Coordinates of C-alpha atoms and ligand atoms in Angstrom, one line a residue:
M42 CA -1.8 24.5 1.7
Q43 CA -2.7 21.9 4.3
L44 CA -0.8 18.7 5.1
L45 CA -2.3 15.2 4.8
D46 CA -0.3 14.1 7.8
G47 CA 0.5 10.4 7.6
K48 CA 2.3 10.4 10.9
Y49 CA -0.8 11.8 12.8
V50 CA -3.3 9.5 11.0
S51 CA -1.2 6.4 11.2
E52 CA -0.5 6.8 15.0
K53 CA -4.2 7.4 15.6
I54 CA -5.3 4.3 13.8
K55 CA -2.4 2.2 15.2
K56 CA -3.8 2.8 18.7
E57 CA -7.2 1.6 17.6
I58 CA -5.7 -1.5 16.1
A59 CA -3.7 -2.2 19.3
V60 CA -7.0 -2.1 21.3
D61 CA -8.6 -4.6 18.9
A62 CA -5.5 -6.9 19.0
G63 CA -5.7 -6.7 22.8
K64 CA -9.3 -7.9 22.7
I65 CA -8.4 -10.9 20.5
L66 CA -5.6 -11.8 22.9
A67 CA -8.0 -11.5 25.9
T68 CA -10.8 -13.5 24.4
R69 CA -9.0 -16.0 22.3
G70 CA -5.6 -16.3 23.9
R71 CA -3.8 -15.6 20.6
K72 CA -2.5 -12.7 18.6
P73 CA -3.2 -11.8 14.9
H74 CA -0.2 -13.4 13.0
L75 CA 1.4 -12.0 9.9
V76 CA 4.1 -14.0 8.0
A77 CA 6.3 -12.2 5.5
V78 CA 8.4 -14.0 2.9
L79 CA 11.5 -12.2 1.8
V80 CA 13.7 -13.4 -1.1
G81 CA 17.2 -12.0 -1.5
H82 CA 18.7 -8.8 -0.1
D83 CA 17.1 -5.9 -2.0
G84 CA 17.8 -2.8 0.1
G85 CA 14.3 -1.3 -0.3
S86 CA 12.5 -4.7 0.4
E87 CA 14.7 -5.3 3.5
T88 CA 13.7 -1.9 4.9
Y89 CA 10.0 -2.3 4.1
V90 CA 9.8 -5.8 5.6
A91 CA 11.7 -4.8 8.7
S92 CA 9.2 -2.0 9.2
K93 CA 6.2 -4.2 8.7
M94 CA 7.6 -6.7 11.3
R95 CA 8.3 -3.8 13.8
N96 CA 4.9 -2.3 13.4
C97 CA 3.2 -5.7 13.9
E98 CA 5.0 -6.1 17.2
A99 CA 4.1 -2.5 18.2
V100 CA 0.4 -3.1 17.9
G101 CA 0.5 -6.5 19.6
F102 CA 0.5 -8.8 16.6
K103 CA 2.8 -11.8 16.1
S104 CA 5.1 -11.5 13.1
S105 CA 7.3 -14.1 11.4
L106 CA 9.8 -13.7 8.7
V107 CA 10.7 -16.4 6.2
R108 CA 13.9 -15.7 4.4
Y109 CA 15.4 -17.1 1.2
E110 CA 18.5 -16.4 -0.8
D111 CA 18.1 -15.2 -4.4
D112 CA 18.7 -18.7 -5.8
V113 CA 15.5 -20.2 -4.2
T114 CA 13.5 -22.1 -6.8
E115 CA 9.9 -21.2 -7.7
E116 CA 8.9 -24.7 -6.7
E117 CA 10.5 -24.3 -3.2
L118 CA 8.7 -21.0 -2.8
L119 CA 5.3 -22.4 -3.9
I120 CA 5.7 -25.4 -1.4
K121 CA 6.4 -22.9 1.4
V122 CA 3.3 -20.8 0.5
A123 CA 1.2 -24.0 0.6
E124 CA 2.6 -24.8 4.0
L125 CA 1.7 -21.3 5.3
N126 CA -1.8 -21.6 3.8
A127 CA -2.4 -24.7 5.8
D128 CA -1.1 -23.4 9.1
E129 CA -4.1 -22.4 11.2
D130 CA -2.0 -20.1 13.4
I131 CA -1.4 -17.8 10.5
D132 CA -3.8 -15.0 9.5
G133 CA -1.9 -13.2 6.8
I134 CA 0.8 -14.0 4.3
I135 CA 2.8 -11.6 2.2
V136 CA 5.5 -12.3 -0.3
Q137 CA 7.6 -9.2 -0.7
L138 CA 7.9 -8.0 -4.3
P139 CA 9.9 -7.7 -6.5
L140 CA 11.0 -11.4 -6.8
P141 CA 14.1 -12.6 -8.7
K142 CA 13.5 -12.9 -12.5
H143 CA 13.4 -16.7 -12.5
I144 CA 10.2 -16.7 -10.3
D145 CA 6.8 -15.8 -11.7
P146 CA 5.2 -13.3 -9.2
E147 CA 1.7 -14.2 -10.7
K148 CA 2.1 -17.8 -9.8
V149 CA 3.2 -17.0 -6.3
T150 CA 0.4 -14.5 -5.8
E151 CA -2.2 -17.0 -7.0
K152 CA -0.8 -19.7 -4.7
I153 CA -1.5 -17.6 -1.6
D154 CA -4.9 -18.6 -0.1
H155 CA -7.1 -15.6 -0.9
R156 CA -8.5 -15.7 2.7
K157 CA -4.9 -15.0 3.9
D158 CA -3.9 -12.6 1.1
V159 CA -3.6 -9.4 3.2
D160 CA -1.7 -7.7 0.4
G161 CA -5.0 -7.9 -1.6
F162 CA -3.1 -9.0 -4.7
H163 CA -4.9 -12.3 -5.5
P164 CA -7.2 -12.1 -8.5
I165 CA -10.2 -13.1 -6.2
N166 CA -9.6 -10.1 -3.9
L167 CA -9.0 -7.8 -6.9
G168 CA -12.2 -8.9 -8.5
R169 CA -14.2 -8.6 -5.3
M170 CA -12.8 -5.2 -4.7
Q171 CA -13.9 -4.0 -8.1
R172 CA -17.4 -5.3 -7.4
N173 CA -17.5 -3.5 -4.0
L174 CA -17.7 -6.8 -2.2
P175 CA -15.8 -7.5 1.1
S176 CA -12.1 -8.1 0.2
F177 CA -8.6 -7.4 1.2
I178 CA -7.6 -4.1 -0.4
P179 CA -4.0 -3.5 -1.4
A180 CA -2.2 -1.8 1.5
T181 CA -1.1 1.5 -0.2
P182 CA -4.4 2.3 -1.9
Y183 CA -6.2 1.3 1.3
G184 CA -4.0 3.6 3.4
I185 CA -4.7 6.4 1.0
T186 CA -8.5 5.9 1.4
M187 CA -8.1 6.1 5.2
M188 CA -6.2 9.4 4.9
L189 CA -8.8 10.9 2.5
K190 CA -11.5 9.8 5.0
E191 CA -9.7 11.2 8.1
Y192 CA -9.5 14.7 6.4
K193 CA -13.0 14.4 4.9
I194 CA -11.7 15.2 1.4
E195 CA -14.6 15.5 -1.0
T196 CA -14.2 13.0 -3.8
S197 CA -17.7 12.6 -5.4
G198 CA -17.9 14.0 -8.9
K199 CA -14.2 15.0 -8.9
H200 CA -11.7 14.3 -11.6
C201 CA -9.1 11.9 -10.1
V202 CA -5.9 11.5 -12.1
V203 CA -3.8 8.5 -11.2
V204 CA -0.2 8.6 -12.6
G205 CA 1.1 5.0 -12.7
R206 CA -0.7 1.7 -13.4
S207 CA 1.2 -0.8 -11.3
N208 CA -0.6 -3.8 -9.8
I209 CA 0.4 -2.7 -6.3
V210 CA -0.7 1.0 -6.4
G211 CA -1.9 2.7 -9.6
S212 CA -4.3 0.0 -10.9
P213 CA -6.1 -0.8 -7.7
M214 CA -6.2 2.9 -6.7
S215 CA -8.0 3.8 -10.0
I216 CA -10.6 1.1 -9.3
L217 CA -11.2 2.4 -5.7
M218 CA -11.6 6.0 -6.8
A219 CA -14.2 5.0 -9.4
R220 CA -16.3 2.8 -7.1
N221 CA -19.8 4.0 -6.0
T222 CA -18.8 4.6 -2.4
Y223 CA -16.8 7.1 -0.3
P224 CA -14.0 7.8 -1.0
G225 CA -14.8 7.2 -4.6
N226 CA -17.4 8.4 -7.2
C227 CA -14.6 10.1 -9.1
T228 CA -14.2 10.4 -12.8
V229 CA -10.8 8.6 -13.1
T230 CA -8.0 9.0 -15.6
V231 CA -5.0 6.6 -15.5
C232 CA -1.8 8.0 -17.0
H233 CA 1.3 5.8 -17.5
S234 CA 4.6 5.5 -19.3
R235 CA 2.9 5.5 -22.8
T236 CA 0.7 8.5 -22.1
P237 CA 1.8 11.4 -24.4
D238 CA 1.6 14.8 -22.7
I239 CA 0.7 13.7 -19.2
K240 CA 0.5 17.4 -18.2
K241 CA -2.6 17.8 -20.3
F242 CA -4.4 15.4 -17.9
T243 CA -2.7 16.4 -14.6
L244 CA -3.6 20.1 -15.2
D245 CA -7.3 19.0 -15.1
A246 CA -6.9 16.9 -11.9
D247 CA -9.0 17.8 -8.8
I248 CA -7.3 14.9 -7.0
L249 CA -3.8 13.8 -8.3
I250 CA -2.4 10.5 -7.1
V251 CA 1.2 9.9 -8.3
A252 CA 2.9 6.5 -8.2
I253 CA 5.4 6.5 -11.0
G254 CA 8.6 6.0 -9.1
K255 CA 10.5 9.1 -10.5
K256 CA 11.8 11.8 -8.2
N257 CA 10.1 15.2 -8.5
F258 CA 8.2 14.0 -11.7
I259 CA 5.2 16.3 -11.0
T260 CA 6.2 20.0 -11.0
A261 CA 4.1 23.1 -10.2
D262 CA 3.4 23.9 -13.9
M263 CA 1.6 20.5 -14.2
V264 CA -1.2 21.2 -11.5
K265 CA -4.0 23.6 -11.1
D266 CA -4.8 25.7 -8.0
G267 CA -6.6 23.9 -5.2
V268 CA -5.6 20.3 -6.3
V269 CA -5.4 17.6 -3.7
V270 CA -2.1 15.8 -4.1
I271 CA -1.2 12.2 -2.9
D272 CA 2.5 11.4 -3.5
V273 CA 3.2 7.7 -3.4
G274 CA 6.9 8.1 -4.4
M275 CA 9.5 6.3 -2.3
N276 CA 12.7 7.2 -4.3
R277 CA 15.7 6.3 -2.1
E278 CA 18.9 8.1 -2.7
T279 CA 22.2 7.8 -0.8
S280 CA 22.7 11.0 1.2
T281 CA 25.2 12.4 3.7
L282 CA 22.4 14.5 5.2
T283 CA 20.7 11.6 7.1
K284 CA 21.8 9.2 9.8
S285 CA 20.7 6.2 7.7
G286 CA 22.7 7.3 4.8
Y287 CA 19.6 7.5 2.6
K288 CA 17.1 10.2 1.8
L289 CA 13.6 9.6 0.5
W290 CA 12.2 11.7 -2.3
G291 CA 8.6 11.8 -3.5
D292 CA 7.4 11.7 -7.1
V293 CA 6.1 15.3 -6.6
D294 CA 8.2 18.4 -6.3
F295 CA 6.8 19.3 -2.9
E296 CA 8.3 22.8 -2.7
G297 CA 6.7 24.0 -5.9
V298 CA 3.5 22.0 -6.0
S299 CA 2.5 22.8 -2.4
Q300 CA 2.3 26.4 -3.4
K301 CA -0.8 25.6 -5.5
S302 CA -2.3 22.6 -3.7
S303 CA -5.2 22.7 -1.2
W304 CA -3.9 19.4 0.5
I305 CA -0.7 17.5 -0.1
T306 CA 1.1 14.5 1.5
P307 CA 4.7 15.0 2.5
V308 CA 7.5 12.4 1.7
P309 CA 8.5 11.0 4.1
G310 CA 5.6 11.3 6.6
G311 CA 2.8 10.7 4.2
V312 CA 1.6 7.6 2.3
G313 CA 4.5 5.4 3.3
L314 CA 3.2 5.3 6.9
M315 CA -0.3 4.7 5.8
T316 CA 0.7 1.6 3.8
I317 CA 1.7 -0.1 7.0
I318 CA -1.7 0.7 8.4
G319 CA -3.5 -0.9 5.4
L320 CA -1.5 -4.1 6.0
L321 CA -2.3 -4.1 9.7
K322 CA -6.0 -3.5 9.2
N323 CA -6.1 -6.3 6.6
T324 CA -4.3 -8.7 9.1
L325 CA -6.7 -7.7 11.9
A326 CA -9.7 -8.2 9.6
S327 CA -8.4 -11.6 8.7
A328 CA -7.9 -12.6 12.3
N329 CA -11.5 -11.5 13.0
K330 CA -12.7 -13.4 9.9
E331 CA -14.4 -10.2 8.7
V332 CA -13.8 -10.5 5.0
Y333 CA -14.3 -14.3 4.7
P334 CA -16.4 -15.4 7.6
Ligands
GUN443 N1 6.6 -4.3 -2.8 C1 6.3 -3.0 -2.8 N2 5.1 -2.8 -2.1 C2 4.7 -4.0 -1.7 C3 3.5 -4.4 -1.0 O1 2.7 -3.7 -0.6 N3 3.5 -5.8 -0.8 C4 4.4 -6.7 -1.2 N4 4.2 -7.9 -0.9 N5 5.5 -6.3 -1.9 C5 5.6 -5.0 -2.1

């Protein structure tokens, strides 16, 4: 078993990003600028957004946080997004999900200028990604592709099983792995909550990507020897074992599954760290007008 080490890969790429940000500052007298919009006080979202802001500063980006209480109206939020779209000092806009029930996330996502949509959630970016055209790629799937590249994991002709079909991870991941590029060229199976007998599919996976949000969902009896396992799980549980009072669990039973896998991502220290890199790379690309010249 070998580790797909998110800490190592993310630190390495962060250094490259910092160099590029330095060049932008030297030549154009400005920093790449990411704005995050956070609604309410969901514990997970607070943690993720704080980490995004911290990492921006660490690589020499400017970051701004726009906060609203849970009772903000959809209209107020859409007006703010329009304002951010028009602000020429802003390269990237993210609205942290989930949003309160009275706000339609699709409306908000479509309101973001696709040229600043560094989450890659806008239908224009999603469609362009599917066609293999320049686009912003959702941060977690993008981070996973960078990890597969770094460790030169063979993907062509492999059976990739994606467990989970969310807009944020499972669905875009399945598109990327089927594209005619590297990493990609896989035969892709998408399993989800309505799939009977998921084990039947996971047992055949050469590459298994799990984003289902259930602690230790994948166990050793569900995988074959030599499988490459990508665990996207971020299941937070209160714990007395850690300083923060929380412990993170993956969707994969690491102890059991790592006995059979050729490569596996740990949690924490795997995909979570790469997600930030995906977001930073998209923001940098936006500042350099690489996707939409
Ligand atoms: N919620 C969970 N993951 C993400 C993400 O990558 N972007 C946004 N905007 N919200 C999220």
